[in-house]
Short mmCIF file of C-alpha atoms and ligand atoms in Angstrom, two decimals:
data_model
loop_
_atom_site.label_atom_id
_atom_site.label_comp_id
_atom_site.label_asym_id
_atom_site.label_seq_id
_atom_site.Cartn_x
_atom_site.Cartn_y
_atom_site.Cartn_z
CA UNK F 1 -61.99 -12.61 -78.01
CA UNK F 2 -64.43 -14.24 -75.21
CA UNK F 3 -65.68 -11.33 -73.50
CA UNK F 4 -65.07 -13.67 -70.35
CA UNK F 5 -61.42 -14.12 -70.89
CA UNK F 6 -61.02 -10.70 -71.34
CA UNK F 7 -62.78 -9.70 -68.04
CA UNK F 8 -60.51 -12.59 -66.46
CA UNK F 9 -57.66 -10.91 -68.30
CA UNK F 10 -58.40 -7.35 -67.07
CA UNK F 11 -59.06 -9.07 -62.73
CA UNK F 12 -56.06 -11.14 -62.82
CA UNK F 13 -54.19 -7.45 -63.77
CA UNK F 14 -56.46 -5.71 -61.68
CA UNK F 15 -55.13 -8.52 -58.29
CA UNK F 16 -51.61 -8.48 -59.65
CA UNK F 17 -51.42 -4.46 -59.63
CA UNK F 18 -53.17 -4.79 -56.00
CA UNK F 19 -50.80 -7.24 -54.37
CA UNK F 20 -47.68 -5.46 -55.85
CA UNK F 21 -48.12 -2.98 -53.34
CA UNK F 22 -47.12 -5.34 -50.61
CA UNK F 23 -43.66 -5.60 -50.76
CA UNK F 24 -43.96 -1.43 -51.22
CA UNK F 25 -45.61 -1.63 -47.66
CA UNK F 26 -43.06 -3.81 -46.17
CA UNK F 27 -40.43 -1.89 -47.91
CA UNK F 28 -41.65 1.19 -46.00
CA UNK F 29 -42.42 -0.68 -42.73
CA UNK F 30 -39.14 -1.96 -42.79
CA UNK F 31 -37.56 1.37 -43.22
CA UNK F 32 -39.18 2.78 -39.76
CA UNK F 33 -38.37 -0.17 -37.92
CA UNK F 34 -34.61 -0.07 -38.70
CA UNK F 35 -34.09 3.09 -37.54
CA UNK F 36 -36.53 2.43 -34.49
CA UNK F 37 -33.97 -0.59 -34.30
CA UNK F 38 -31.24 2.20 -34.21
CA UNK F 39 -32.60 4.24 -31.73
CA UNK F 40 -33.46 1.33 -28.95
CA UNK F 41 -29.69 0.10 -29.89
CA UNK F 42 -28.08 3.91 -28.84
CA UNK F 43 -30.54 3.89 -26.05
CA UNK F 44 -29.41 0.85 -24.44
CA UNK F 45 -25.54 1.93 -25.13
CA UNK F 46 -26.35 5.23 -23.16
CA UNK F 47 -27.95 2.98 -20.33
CA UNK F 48 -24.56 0.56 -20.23
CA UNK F 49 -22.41 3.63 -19.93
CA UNK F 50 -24.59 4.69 -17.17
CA UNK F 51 -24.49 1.47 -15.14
CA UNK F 52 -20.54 1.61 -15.40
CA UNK F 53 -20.61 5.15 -14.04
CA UNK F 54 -22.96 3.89 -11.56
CA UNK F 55 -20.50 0.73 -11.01
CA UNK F 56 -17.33 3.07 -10.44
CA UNK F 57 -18.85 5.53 -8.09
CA UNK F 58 -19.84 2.29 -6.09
CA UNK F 59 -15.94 0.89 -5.81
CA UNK F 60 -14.84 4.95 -5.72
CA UNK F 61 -16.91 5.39 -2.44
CA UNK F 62 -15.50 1.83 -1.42
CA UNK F 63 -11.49 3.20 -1.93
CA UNK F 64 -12.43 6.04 0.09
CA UNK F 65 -13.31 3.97 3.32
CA UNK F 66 -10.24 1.99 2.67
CA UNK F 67 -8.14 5.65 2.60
CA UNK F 68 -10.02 6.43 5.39
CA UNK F 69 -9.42 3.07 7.46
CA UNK F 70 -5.69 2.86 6.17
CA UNK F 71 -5.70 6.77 7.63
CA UNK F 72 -6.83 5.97 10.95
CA UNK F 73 -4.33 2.69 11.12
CA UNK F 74 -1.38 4.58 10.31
CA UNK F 75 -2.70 7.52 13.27
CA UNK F 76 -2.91 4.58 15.18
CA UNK F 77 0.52 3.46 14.64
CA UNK F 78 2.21 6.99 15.18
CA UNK F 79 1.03 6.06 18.87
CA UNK F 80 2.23 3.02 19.45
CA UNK F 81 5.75 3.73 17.72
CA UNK F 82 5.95 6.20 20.41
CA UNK F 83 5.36 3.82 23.51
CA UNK F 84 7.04 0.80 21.50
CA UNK F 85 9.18 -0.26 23.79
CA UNK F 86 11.63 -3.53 22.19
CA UNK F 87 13.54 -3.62 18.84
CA UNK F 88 10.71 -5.82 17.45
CA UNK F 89 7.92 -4.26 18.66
CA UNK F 90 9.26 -1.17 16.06
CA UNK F 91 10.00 -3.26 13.74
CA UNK F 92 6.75 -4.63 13.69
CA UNK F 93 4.75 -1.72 13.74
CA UNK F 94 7.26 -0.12 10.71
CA UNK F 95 6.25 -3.12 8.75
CA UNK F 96 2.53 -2.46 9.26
CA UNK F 97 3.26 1.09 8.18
CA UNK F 98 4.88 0.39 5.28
CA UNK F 99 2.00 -2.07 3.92
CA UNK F 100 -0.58 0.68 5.03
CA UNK F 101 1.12 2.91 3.20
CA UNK F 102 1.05 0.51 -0.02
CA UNK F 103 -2.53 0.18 0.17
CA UNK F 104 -2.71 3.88 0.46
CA UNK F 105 -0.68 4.19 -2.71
CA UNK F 106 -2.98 1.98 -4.14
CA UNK F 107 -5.99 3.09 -3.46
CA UNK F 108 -5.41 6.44 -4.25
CA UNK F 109 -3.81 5.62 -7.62
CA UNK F 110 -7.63 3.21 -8.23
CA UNK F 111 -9.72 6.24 -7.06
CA UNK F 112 -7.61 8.45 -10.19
CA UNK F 113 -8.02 5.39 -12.15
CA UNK F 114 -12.13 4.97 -11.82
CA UNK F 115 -12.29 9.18 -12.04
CA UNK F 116 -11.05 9.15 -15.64
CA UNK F 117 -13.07 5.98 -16.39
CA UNK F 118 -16.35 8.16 -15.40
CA UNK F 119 -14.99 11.15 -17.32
CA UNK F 120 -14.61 8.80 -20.04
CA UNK F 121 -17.85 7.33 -19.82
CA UNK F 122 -19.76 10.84 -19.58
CA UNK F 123 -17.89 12.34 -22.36
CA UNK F 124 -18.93 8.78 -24.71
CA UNK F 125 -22.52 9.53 -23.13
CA UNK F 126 -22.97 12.94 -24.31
CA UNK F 127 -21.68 11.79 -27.82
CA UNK F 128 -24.08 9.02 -27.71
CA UNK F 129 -27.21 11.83 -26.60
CA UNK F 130 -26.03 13.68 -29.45
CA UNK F 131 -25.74 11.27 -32.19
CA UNK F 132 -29.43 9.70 -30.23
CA UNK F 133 -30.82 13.14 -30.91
CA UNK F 134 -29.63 13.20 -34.92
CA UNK F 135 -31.24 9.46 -35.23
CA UNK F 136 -34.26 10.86 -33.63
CA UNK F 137 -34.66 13.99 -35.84
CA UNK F 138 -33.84 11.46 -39.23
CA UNK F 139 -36.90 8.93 -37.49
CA UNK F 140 -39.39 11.51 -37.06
CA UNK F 141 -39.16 12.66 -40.61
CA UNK F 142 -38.49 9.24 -42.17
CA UNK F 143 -41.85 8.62 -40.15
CA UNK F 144 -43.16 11.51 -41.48
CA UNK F 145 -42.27 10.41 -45.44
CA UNK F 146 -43.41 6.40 -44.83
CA UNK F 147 -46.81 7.72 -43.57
CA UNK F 148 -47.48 10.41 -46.99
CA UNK F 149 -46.19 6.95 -48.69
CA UNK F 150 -48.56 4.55 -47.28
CA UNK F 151 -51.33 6.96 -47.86
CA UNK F 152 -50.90 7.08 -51.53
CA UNK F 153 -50.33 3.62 -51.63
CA UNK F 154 -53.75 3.05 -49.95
CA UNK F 155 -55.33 5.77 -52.46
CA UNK F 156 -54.14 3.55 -55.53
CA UNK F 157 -55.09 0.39 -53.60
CA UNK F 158 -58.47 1.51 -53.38
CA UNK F 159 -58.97 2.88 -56.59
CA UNK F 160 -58.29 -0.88 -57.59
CA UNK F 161 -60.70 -2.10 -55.38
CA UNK F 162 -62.71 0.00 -56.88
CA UNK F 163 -62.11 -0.97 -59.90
CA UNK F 164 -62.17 -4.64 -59.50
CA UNK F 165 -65.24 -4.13 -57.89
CA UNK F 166 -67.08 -2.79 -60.89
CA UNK F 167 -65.56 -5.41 -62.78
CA UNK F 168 -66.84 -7.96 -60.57
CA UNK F 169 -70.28 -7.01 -60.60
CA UNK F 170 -70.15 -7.01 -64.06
CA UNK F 171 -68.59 -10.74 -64.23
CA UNK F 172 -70.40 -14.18 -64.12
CA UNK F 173 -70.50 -16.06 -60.50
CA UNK F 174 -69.66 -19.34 -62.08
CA UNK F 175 -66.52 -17.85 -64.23
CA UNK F 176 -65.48 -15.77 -60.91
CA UNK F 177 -65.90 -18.74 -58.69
CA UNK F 178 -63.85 -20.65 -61.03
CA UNK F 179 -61.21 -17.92 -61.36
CA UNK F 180 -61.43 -17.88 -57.57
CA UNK F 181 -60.28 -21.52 -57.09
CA UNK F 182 -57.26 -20.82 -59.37
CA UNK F 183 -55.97 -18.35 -57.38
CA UNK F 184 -56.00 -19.82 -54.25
CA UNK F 185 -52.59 -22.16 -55.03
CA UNK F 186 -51.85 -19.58 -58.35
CA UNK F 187 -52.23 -16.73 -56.24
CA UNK F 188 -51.24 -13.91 -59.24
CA UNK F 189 -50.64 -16.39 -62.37
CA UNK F 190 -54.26 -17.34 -62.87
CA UNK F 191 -54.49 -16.13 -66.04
CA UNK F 192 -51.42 -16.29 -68.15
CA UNK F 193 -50.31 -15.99 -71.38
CA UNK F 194 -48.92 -18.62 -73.99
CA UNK F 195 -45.62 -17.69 -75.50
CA UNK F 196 -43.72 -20.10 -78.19
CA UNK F 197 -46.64 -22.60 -77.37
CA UNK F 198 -45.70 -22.77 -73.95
CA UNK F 199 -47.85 -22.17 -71.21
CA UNK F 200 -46.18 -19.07 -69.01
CA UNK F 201 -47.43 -20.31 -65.45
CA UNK F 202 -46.04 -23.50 -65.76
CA UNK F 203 -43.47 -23.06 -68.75
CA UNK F 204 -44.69 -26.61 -70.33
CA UNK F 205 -45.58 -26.91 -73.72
CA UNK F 206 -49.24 -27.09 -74.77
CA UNK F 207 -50.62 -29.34 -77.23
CA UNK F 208 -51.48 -28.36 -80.67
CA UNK F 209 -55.01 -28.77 -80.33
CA UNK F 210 -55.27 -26.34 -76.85
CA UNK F 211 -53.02 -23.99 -78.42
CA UNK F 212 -55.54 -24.18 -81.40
CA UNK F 213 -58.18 -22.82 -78.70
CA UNK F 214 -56.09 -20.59 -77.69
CA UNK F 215 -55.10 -18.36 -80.51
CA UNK F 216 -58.86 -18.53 -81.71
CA UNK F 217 -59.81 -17.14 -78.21
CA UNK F 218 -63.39 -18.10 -78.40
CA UNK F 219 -63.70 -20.16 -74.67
CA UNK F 220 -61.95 -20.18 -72.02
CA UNK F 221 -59.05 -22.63 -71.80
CA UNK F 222 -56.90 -23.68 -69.64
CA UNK F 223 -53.75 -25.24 -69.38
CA UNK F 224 -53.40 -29.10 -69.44
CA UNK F 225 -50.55 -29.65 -67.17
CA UNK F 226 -51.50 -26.84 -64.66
CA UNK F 227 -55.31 -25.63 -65.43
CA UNK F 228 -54.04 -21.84 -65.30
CA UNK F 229 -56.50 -20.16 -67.89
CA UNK F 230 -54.65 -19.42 -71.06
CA UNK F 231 -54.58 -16.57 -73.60
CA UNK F 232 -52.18 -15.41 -76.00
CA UNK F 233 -50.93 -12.21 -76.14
CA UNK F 234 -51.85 -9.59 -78.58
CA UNK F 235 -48.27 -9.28 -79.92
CA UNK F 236 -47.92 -13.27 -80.41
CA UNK F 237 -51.89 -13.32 -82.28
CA UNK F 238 -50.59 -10.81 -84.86
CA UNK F 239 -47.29 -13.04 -85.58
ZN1 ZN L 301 -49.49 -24.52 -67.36
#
């Protein structure tokens, strides 16, 4: 075979093998920012649970003047039901009792109402601190894994480099250049094989005479409906 094809042969592997670890990257990337994801979503849970806490105390503290005005109404009244002097005058003043007295009801009974709700928020905040603390533990370790991964993945990538290097300066300018142009809309099919007479980048069927080229393997050729670089594949040449 053309000692050019099969350096083309060997960088096309050599670029496929080094842009395979992408997705690997992303994969791992990906992995730390979901449960970064989790963490900031807990967080912000915790901090809604705190505002209603926050929110309840407000209205408690706001029930408790009430008691306290509703308190020094009814005092109020006691006096004036004893110097009432007419029928409706007392019957007046009863009335205003008894609606104090409501609001009393009421407002005690709100106050009982928003101390369970912050019991039941601080109780759902320590299980959200806890299960915070878990994610936390899992992240720092998953962190721990995705960074050992990323440096082996950059130890193989540059071994590549490496090796595509030597490769390179091995190569001819004109064939890389040419190779070069390829990949820039073929990105990792620039050189591809021929299967059933069929060019594998574009799946089209080559003509007799380029697949004639091709199984002789003396030049470089490429395919006539997509100009990938063709070669057939050991397997297929021994058919
Ligand atoms: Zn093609």
């Amino acid at each position: 075979m053309n000692k050019h094809l099969e350096e083309l042969i060997e960088l096309s592997k050599i670029d496929k093998a080094i842009d395979a670890f992408e997705p690997k990257i992303e994969t791992a990337q990906a992995k730390v920012a979901a449960v970064e994801e989790q963490e900031r979503t807990i967080e912000e849970e915790i901090r809604q649970l705190e505002e209603d806490i926050k929110d309840a105390e407000l209205k408690k503290a706001k029930n408790d003047l009430h008691i306290q005005e509703l308190t020094d109404k009814l005092n109020a009244n006691k006096r004036k039901s004893a110097e009432a002097k007419t029928e409706k005058e007392i019957k007046a003043l009863q009335l205003e009792e008894e609606i104090a007295r409501e609001q009393l009801d009421f407002a005690n009974e709100e106050i009982g109402r928003l101390e369970n709700l912050i019991e039941t928020r601080q109780a759902e905040i320590a299980a959200k601190k806890e299960e915070l603390a878990a994610i936390q533990e899992r992240s720092a370790q998953l962190k721990e894994e995705v960074a050992e991964e990323l440096a082996e993945i950059e130890k193989q990538k540059q071994a590549l480099f490496e090796k595509k290097q030597e490769l390179i300066s091995k190569m001819s300018q004109k064939i890389l250049a040419f190779y070069d142009k390829i990949r820039r809309w073929a990105k990792n099919t620039v050189v591809v094989s021929v299967r059933k007479q069929a060019c594998m980048g574009c799946f089209m069927k080559i003509n007799d005479k380029t697949y004639a080229e091709v199984i002789k393997g003396e030049e470089i050729t490429t395919c006539p409906h997509c100009g990938r670089i063709l070669f057939l594949e050991k397997e297929e040449n021994a058919e």
